[in-house]
Amino acid sequence: MINEVRALREQRKLTQQQLGELVGVSRQSIVAIEKGKDDPTLWLAYDLAKVFGITIEELFDFEGGERK
């Protein structure tokens, strides 16, 4: 799964720590998601998309990545 978390976070001038606090996870969780090492739960994906004001489908490209 390819995602736009890092690009959108940087556009909004948020640190990984700040984004984590907004969605209730650690900075390390945000790092793992941005690097594609961990996939978020559905609820976390929803919360991230909501922070950025977009849909889950706009934030995560399910067709561009490997199915896990």
mmCIF file of N, CA, C and O in Angstrom, residues 1-67:
data_model
loop_
_atom_site.group_PDB
_atom_site.id
_atom_site.type_symbol
_atom_site.label_atom_id
_atom_site.label_comp_id
_atom_site.label_asym_id
_atom_site.label_seq_id
_atom_site.Cartn_x
_atom_site.Cartn_y
_atom_site.Cartn_z
ATOM 1 N N MET A 1 0.850 -1.167 0.000
ATOM 2 C CA MET A 1 0.000 0.000 0.000
ATOM 3 C C MET A 1 0.897 1.232 0.000
ATOM 4 O O MET A 1 1.811 1.344 0.801
ATOM 5 N N ILE A 2 0.630 2.117 -0.907
ATOM 6 C CA ILE A 2 1.360 3.380 -0.998
ATOM 7 C C ILE A 2 0.519 4.445 -0.307
ATOM 8 O O ILE A 2 -0.701 4.436 -0.400
ATOM 9 N N ASN A 3 1.193 5.352 0.429
ATOM 10 C CA ASN A 3 0.406 6.381 1.108
ATOM 11 C C ASN A 3 1.029 7.755 0.960
ATOM 12 O O ASN A 3 2.203 7.893 0.621
ATOM 13 N N GLU A 4 0.220 8.759 1.224
ATOM 14 C CA GLU A 4 0.607 10.159 1.101
ATOM 15 C C GLU A 4 0.773 10.828 2.465
ATOM 16 O O GLU A 4 0.779 12.056 2.550
ATOM 17 N N VAL A 5 0.904 10.046 3.524
ATOM 18 C CA VAL A 5 0.936 10.606 4.878
ATOM 19 C C VAL A 5 2.079 11.596 5.034
ATOM 20 O O VAL A 5 1.876 12.726 5.498
ATOM 21 N N ARG A 6 3.277 11.200 4.661
ATOM 22 C CA ARG A 6 4.424 12.089 4.849
ATOM 23 C C ARG A 6 4.274 13.391 4.062
ATOM 24 O O ARG A 6 4.496 14.476 4.599
ATOM 25 N N ALA A 7 3.909 13.289 2.799
ATOM 26 C CA ALA A 7 3.774 14.486 1.969
ATOM 27 C C ALA A 7 2.730 15.447 2.539
ATOM 28 O O ALA A 7 2.974 16.654 2.626
ATOM 29 N N LEU A 8 1.588 14.911 2.947
ATOM 30 C CA LEU A 8 0.533 15.767 3.497
ATOM 31 C C LEU A 8 0.920 16.338 4.853
ATOM 32 O O LEU A 8 0.621 17.497 5.151
ATOM 33 N N ARG A 9 1.611 15.538 5.656
ATOM 34 C CA ARG A 9 2.066 16.022 6.963
ATOM 35 C C ARG A 9 3.042 17.180 6.779
ATOM 36 O O ARG A 9 2.928 18.212 7.446
ATOM 37 N N GLU A 10 3.966 17.019 5.850
ATOM 38 C CA GLU A 10 4.956 18.071 5.603
ATOM 39 C C GLU A 10 4.309 19.321 5.013
ATOM 40 O O GLU A 10 4.706 20.437 5.349
ATOM 41 N N GLN A 11 3.314 19.153 4.134
ATOM 42 C CA GLN A 11 2.599 20.301 3.566
ATOM 43 C C GLN A 11 1.943 21.131 4.656
ATOM 44 O O GLN A 11 1.880 22.353 4.567
ATOM 45 N N ARG A 12 1.453 20.453 5.682
ATOM 46 C CA ARG A 12 0.770 21.138 6.786
ATOM 47 C C ARG A 12 1.718 21.520 7.915
ATOM 48 O O ARG A 12 1.303 22.002 8.954
ATOM 49 N N LYS A 13 3.015 21.291 7.669
ATOM 50 C CA LYS A 13 4.067 21.654 8.622
ATOM 51 C C LYS A 13 3.854 21.042 10.007
ATOM 52 O O LYS A 13 4.043 21.674 11.031
ATOM 53 N N LEU A 14 3.437 19.766 9.992
ATOM 54 C CA LEU A 14 3.266 19.012 11.229
ATOM 55 C C LEU A 14 4.466 18.097 11.423
ATOM 56 O O LEU A 14 4.976 17.533 10.459
ATOM 57 N N THR A 15 4.899 17.947 12.650
ATOM 58 C CA THR A 15 5.919 16.952 12.947
ATOM 59 C C THR A 15 5.237 15.589 13.070
ATOM 60 O O THR A 15 4.008 15.506 13.218
ATOM 61 N N GLN A 16 6.035 14.541 13.049
ATOM 62 C CA GLN A 16 5.476 13.212 13.257
ATOM 63 C C GLN A 16 4.852 13.116 14.640
ATOM 64 O O GLN A 16 3.798 12.497 14.809
ATOM 65 N N GLN A 17 5.472 13.737 15.618
ATOM 66 C CA GLN A 17 4.951 13.754 16.986
ATOM 67 C C GLN A 17 3.585 14.439 17.033
ATOM 68 O O GLN A 17 2.640 13.931 17.636
ATOM 69 N N GLN A 18 3.483 15.594 16.381
ATOM 70 C CA GLN A 18 2.220 16.340 16.390
ATOM 71 C C GLN A 18 1.102 15.554 15.717
ATOM 72 O O GLN A 18 -0.017 15.505 16.225
ATOM 73 N N LEU A 19 1.408 14.935 14.580
ATOM 74 C CA LEU A 19 0.393 14.140 13.887
ATOM 75 C C LEU A 19 -0.028 12.954 14.750
ATOM 76 O O LEU A 19 -1.218 12.665 14.866
ATOM 77 N N GLY A 20 0.939 12.310 15.363
ATOM 78 C CA GLY A 20 0.622 11.199 16.257
ATOM 79 C C GLY A 20 -0.311 11.616 17.379
ATOM 80 O O GLY A 20 -1.261 10.901 17.706
ATOM 81 N N GLU A 21 -0.050 12.775 17.958
ATOM 82 C CA GLU A 21 -0.909 13.270 19.041
ATOM 83 C C GLU A 21 -2.319 13.556 18.542
ATOM 84 O O GLU A 21 -3.292 13.311 19.248
ATOM 85 N N LEU A 22 -2.439 14.062 17.319
ATOM 86 C CA LEU A 22 -3.761 14.366 16.762
ATOM 87 C C LEU A 22 -4.610 13.112 16.566
ATOM 88 O O LEU A 22 -5.834 13.168 16.668
ATOM 89 N N VAL A 23 -3.952 11.993 16.269
ATOM 90 C CA VAL A 23 -4.703 10.760 15.998
ATOM 91 C C VAL A 23 -4.549 9.713 17.097
ATOM 92 O O VAL A 23 -5.075 8.606 16.991
ATOM 93 N N GLY A 24 -3.808 10.038 18.151
ATOM 94 C CA GLY A 24 -3.730 9.150 19.312
ATOM 95 C C GLY A 24 -2.763 7.988 19.196
ATOM 96 O O GLY A 24 -3.009 6.920 19.769
ATOM 97 N N VAL A 25 -1.667 8.169 18.437
ATOM 98 C CA VAL A 25 -0.641 7.131 18.344
ATOM 99 C C VAL A 25 0.730 7.754 18.574
ATOM 100 O O VAL A 25 0.880 8.973 18.595
ATOM 101 N N SER A 26 1.735 6.905 18.711
ATOM 102 C CA SER A 26 3.090 7.388 18.954
ATOM 103 C C SER A 26 3.741 7.910 17.671
ATOM 104 O O SER A 26 3.302 7.598 16.559
ATOM 105 N N ARG A 27 4.800 8.671 17.858
ATOM 106 C CA ARG A 27 5.593 9.148 16.724
ATOM 107 C C ARG A 27 6.131 7.959 15.935
ATOM 108 O O ARG A 27 6.159 7.972 14.705
ATOM 109 N N GLN A 28 6.519 6.913 16.647
ATOM 110 C CA GLN A 28 7.063 5.727 15.991
ATOM 111 C C GLN A 28 6.030 5.062 15.068
ATOM 112 O O GLN A 28 6.394 4.526 14.019
ATOM 113 N N SER A 29 4.770 5.105 15.458
ATOM 114 C CA SER A 29 3.711 4.556 14.604
ATOM 115 C C SER A 29 3.586 5.353 13.311
ATOM 116 O O SER A 29 3.422 4.776 12.228
ATOM 117 N N ILE A 30 3.680 6.664 13.419
ATOM 118 C CA ILE A 30 3.611 7.522 12.225
ATOM 119 C C ILE A 30 4.801 7.236 11.317
ATOM 120 O O ILE A 30 4.652 7.115 10.100
ATOM 121 N N VAL A 31 5.993 7.104 11.902
ATOM 122 C CA VAL A 31 7.196 6.780 11.125
ATOM 123 C C VAL A 31 6.994 5.482 10.351
ATOM 124 O O VAL A 31 7.271 5.400 9.154
ATOM 125 N N ALA A 32 6.500 4.449 11.030
ATOM 126 C CA ALA A 32 6.302 3.144 10.400
ATOM 127 C C ALA A 32 5.287 3.214 9.261
ATOM 128 O O ALA A 32 5.473 2.593 8.210
ATOM 129 N N ILE A 33 4.225 3.970 9.445
ATOM 130 C CA ILE A 33 3.212 4.121 8.401
ATOM 131 C C ILE A 33 3.795 4.871 7.208
ATOM 132 O O ILE A 33 3.618 4.468 6.058
ATOM 133 N N GLU A 34 4.510 5.963 7.469
ATOM 134 C CA GLU A 34 5.103 6.752 6.386
ATOM 135 C C GLU A 34 6.095 5.922 5.563
ATOM 136 O O GLU A 34 6.166 6.068 4.348
ATOM 137 N N LYS A 35 6.851 5.053 6.212
ATOM 138 C CA LYS A 35 7.844 4.232 5.524
ATOM 139 C C LYS A 35 7.247 2.976 4.903
ATOM 140 O O LYS A 35 7.937 2.223 4.230
ATOM 141 N N GLY A 36 5.955 2.744 5.141
ATOM 142 C CA GLY A 36 5.300 1.564 4.588
ATOM 143 C C GLY A 36 5.644 0.281 5.323
ATOM 144 O O GLY A 36 5.385 -0.809 4.832
ATOM 145 N N LYS A 37 6.211 0.410 6.514
ATOM 146 C CA LYS A 37 6.570 -0.774 7.301
ATOM 147 C C LYS A 37 5.400 -1.300 8.113
ATOM 148 O O LYS A 37 5.441 -2.412 8.608
ATOM 149 N N ASP A 38 4.376 -0.484 8.265
ATOM 150 C CA ASP A 38 3.196 -0.874 9.027
ATOM 151 C C ASP A 38 1.971 -0.266 8.368
ATOM 152 O O ASP A 38 2.018 0.873 7.895
ATOM 153 N N ASP A 39 0.916 -1.027 8.305
ATOM 154 C CA ASP A 39 -0.351 -0.519 7.782
ATOM 155 C C ASP A 39 -1.231 -0.120 8.955
ATOM 156 O O ASP A 39 -1.323 -0.855 9.944
ATOM 157 N N PRO A 40 -1.899 1.022 8.853
ATOM 158 C CA PRO A 40 -2.761 1.453 9.956
ATOM 159 C C PRO A 40 -4.036 0.626 10.025
ATOM 160 O O PRO A 40 -4.452 0.033 9.030
ATOM 161 N N THR A 41 -4.632 0.609 11.199
ATOM 162 C CA THR A 41 -5.958 0.006 11.318
ATOM 163 C C THR A 41 -6.930 0.856 10.512
ATOM 164 O O THR A 41 -6.619 1.995 10.142
ATOM 165 N N LEU A 42 -8.091 0.329 10.267
ATOM 166 C CA LEU A 42 -9.101 1.095 9.533
ATOM 167 C C LEU A 42 -9.434 2.387 10.259
ATOM 168 O O LEU A 42 -9.540 3.454 9.643
ATOM 169 N N TRP A 43 -9.569 2.318 11.577
ATOM 170 C CA TRP A 43 -9.915 3.519 12.344
ATOM 171 C C TRP A 43 -8.801 4.547 12.324
ATOM 172 O O TRP A 43 -9.045 5.750 12.234
ATOM 173 N N LEU A 44 -7.556 4.095 12.382
ATOM 174 C CA LEU A 44 -6.436 5.033 12.315
ATOM 175 C C LEU A 44 -6.359 5.663 10.929
ATOM 176 O O LEU A 44 -6.134 6.860 10.792
ATOM 177 N N ALA A 45 -6.580 4.872 9.891
ATOM 178 C CA ALA A 45 -6.603 5.410 8.530
ATOM 179 C C ALA A 45 -7.695 6.468 8.400
ATOM 180 O O ALA A 45 -7.489 7.522 7.798
ATOM 181 N N TYR A 46 -8.847 6.188 8.987
ATOM 182 C CA TYR A 46 -9.960 7.147 8.981
ATOM 183 C C TYR A 46 -9.556 8.440 9.688
ATOM 184 O O TYR A 46 -9.786 9.542 9.178
ATOM 185 N N ASP A 47 -8.942 8.312 10.863
ATOM 186 C CA ASP A 47 -8.534 9.487 11.634
ATOM 187 C C ASP A 47 -7.477 10.307 10.891
ATOM 188 O O ASP A 47 -7.530 11.537 10.882
ATOM 189 N N LEU A 48 -6.528 9.616 10.262
ATOM 190 C CA LEU A 48 -5.510 10.331 9.491
ATOM 191 C C LEU A 48 -6.143 11.086 8.324
ATOM 192 O O LEU A 48 -5.839 12.256 8.087
ATOM 193 N N ALA A 49 -7.019 10.424 7.597
ATOM 194 C CA ALA A 49 -7.690 11.063 6.469
ATOM 195 C C ALA A 49 -8.495 12.271 6.934
ATOM 196 O O ALA A 49 -8.504 13.319 6.274
ATOM 197 N N LYS A 50 -9.140 12.143 8.073
ATOM 198 C CA LYS A 50 -9.945 13.237 8.614
ATOM 199 C C LYS A 50 -9.065 14.447 8.957
ATOM 200 O O LYS A 50 -9.438 15.588 8.682
ATOM 201 N N VAL A 51 -7.885 14.204 9.541
ATOM 202 C CA VAL A 51 -6.950 15.296 9.852
ATOM 203 C C VAL A 51 -6.598 16.059 8.580
ATOM 204 O O VAL A 51 -6.520 17.292 8.586
ATOM 205 N N PHE A 52 -6.392 15.325 7.481
ATOM 206 C CA PHE A 52 -5.985 15.958 6.227
ATOM 207 C C PHE A 52 -7.167 16.438 5.381
ATOM 208 O O PHE A 52 -6.970 17.061 4.341
ATOM 209 N N GLY A 53 -8.389 16.126 5.803
ATOM 210 C CA GLY A 53 -9.571 16.581 5.080
ATOM 211 C C GLY A 53 -9.776 15.878 3.747
ATOM 212 O O GLY A 53 -10.286 16.484 2.801
ATOM 213 N N ILE A 54 -9.361 14.601 3.679
ATOM 214 C CA ILE A 54 -9.521 13.826 2.452
ATOM 215 C C ILE A 54 -10.097 12.454 2.793
ATOM 216 O O ILE A 54 -10.277 12.128 3.957
ATOM 217 N N THR A 55 -10.354 11.661 1.773
ATOM 218 C CA THR A 55 -10.872 10.318 2.014
ATOM 219 C C THR A 55 -9.717 9.338 2.242
ATOM 220 O O THR A 55 -8.563 9.620 1.891
ATOM 221 N N ILE A 56 -10.046 8.190 2.798
ATOM 222 C CA ILE A 56 -9.044 7.139 2.992
ATOM 223 C C ILE A 56 -8.439 6.741 1.645
ATOM 224 O O ILE A 56 -7.235 6.535 1.537
ATOM 225 N N GLU A 57 -9.278 6.660 0.625
ATOM 226 C CA GLU A 57 -8.803 6.265 -0.700
ATOM 227 C C GLU A 57 -7.824 7.279 -1.279
ATOM 228 O O GLU A 57 -6.922 6.908 -2.049
ATOM 229 N N GLU A 58 -7.988 8.547 -0.943
ATOM 230 C CA GLU A 58 -7.052 9.568 -1.408
ATOM 231 C C GLU A 58 -5.727 9.496 -0.645
ATOM 232 O O GLU A 58 -4.676 9.827 -1.193
ATOM 233 N N LEU A 59 -5.781 9.061 0.593
ATOM 234 C CA LEU A 59 -4.593 8.995 1.434
ATOM 235 C C LEU A 59 -3.788 7.723 1.187
ATOM 236 O O LEU A 59 -2.557 7.746 1.185
ATOM 237 N N PHE A 60 -4.468 6.618 0.936
ATOM 238 C CA PHE A 60 -3.811 5.328 0.748
ATOM 239 C C PHE A 60 -4.175 4.742 -0.604
ATOM 240 O O PHE A 60 -5.350 4.607 -0.931
ATOM 241 N N ASP A 61 -3.166 4.370 -1.382
ATOM 242 C CA ASP A 61 -3.368 3.756 -2.689
ATOM 243 C C ASP A 61 -3.295 2.242 -2.541
ATOM 244 O O ASP A 61 -2.211 1.665 -2.457
ATOM 245 N N PHE A 62 -4.435 1.612 -2.477
ATOM 246 C CA PHE A 62 -4.496 0.167 -2.280
ATOM 247 C C PHE A 62 -4.120 -0.593 -3.555
ATOM 248 O O PHE A 62 -3.675 -1.729 -3.479
ATOM 249 N N GLU A 63 -4.297 0.013 -4.713
ATOM 250 C CA GLU A 63 -3.986 -0.665 -5.963
ATOM 251 C C GLU A 63 -2.503 -0.593 -6.296
ATOM 252 O O GLU A 63 -1.988 -1.437 -7.017
ATOM 253 N N GLY A 64 -1.791 0.396 -5.737
ATOM 254 C CA GLY A 64 -0.393 0.575 -6.068
ATOM 255 C C GLY A 64 0.571 -0.212 -5.209
ATOM 256 O O GLY A 64 1.770 -0.156 -5.403
ATOM 257 N N GLY A 65 0.057 -0.960 -4.268
ATOM 258 C CA GLY A 65 0.934 -1.692 -3.375
ATOM 259 C C GLY A 65 0.611 -3.169 -3.319
ATOM 260 O O GLY A 65 -0.352 -3.642 -3.927
ATOM 261 N N GLU A 66 1.424 -3.861 -2.569
ATOM 262 C CA GLU A 66 1.255 -5.301 -2.405
ATOM 263 C C GLU A 66 0.196 -5.594 -1.352
ATOM 264 O O GLU A 66 0.161 -4.968 -0.300
ATOM 265 N N ARG A 67 -0.658 -6.554 -1.634
ATOM 266 C CA ARG A 67 -1.698 -6.941 -0.667
ATOM 267 C C ARG A 67 -1.073 -7.780 0.425
ATOM 268 O O ARG A 67 -0.355 -8.726 0.160
#
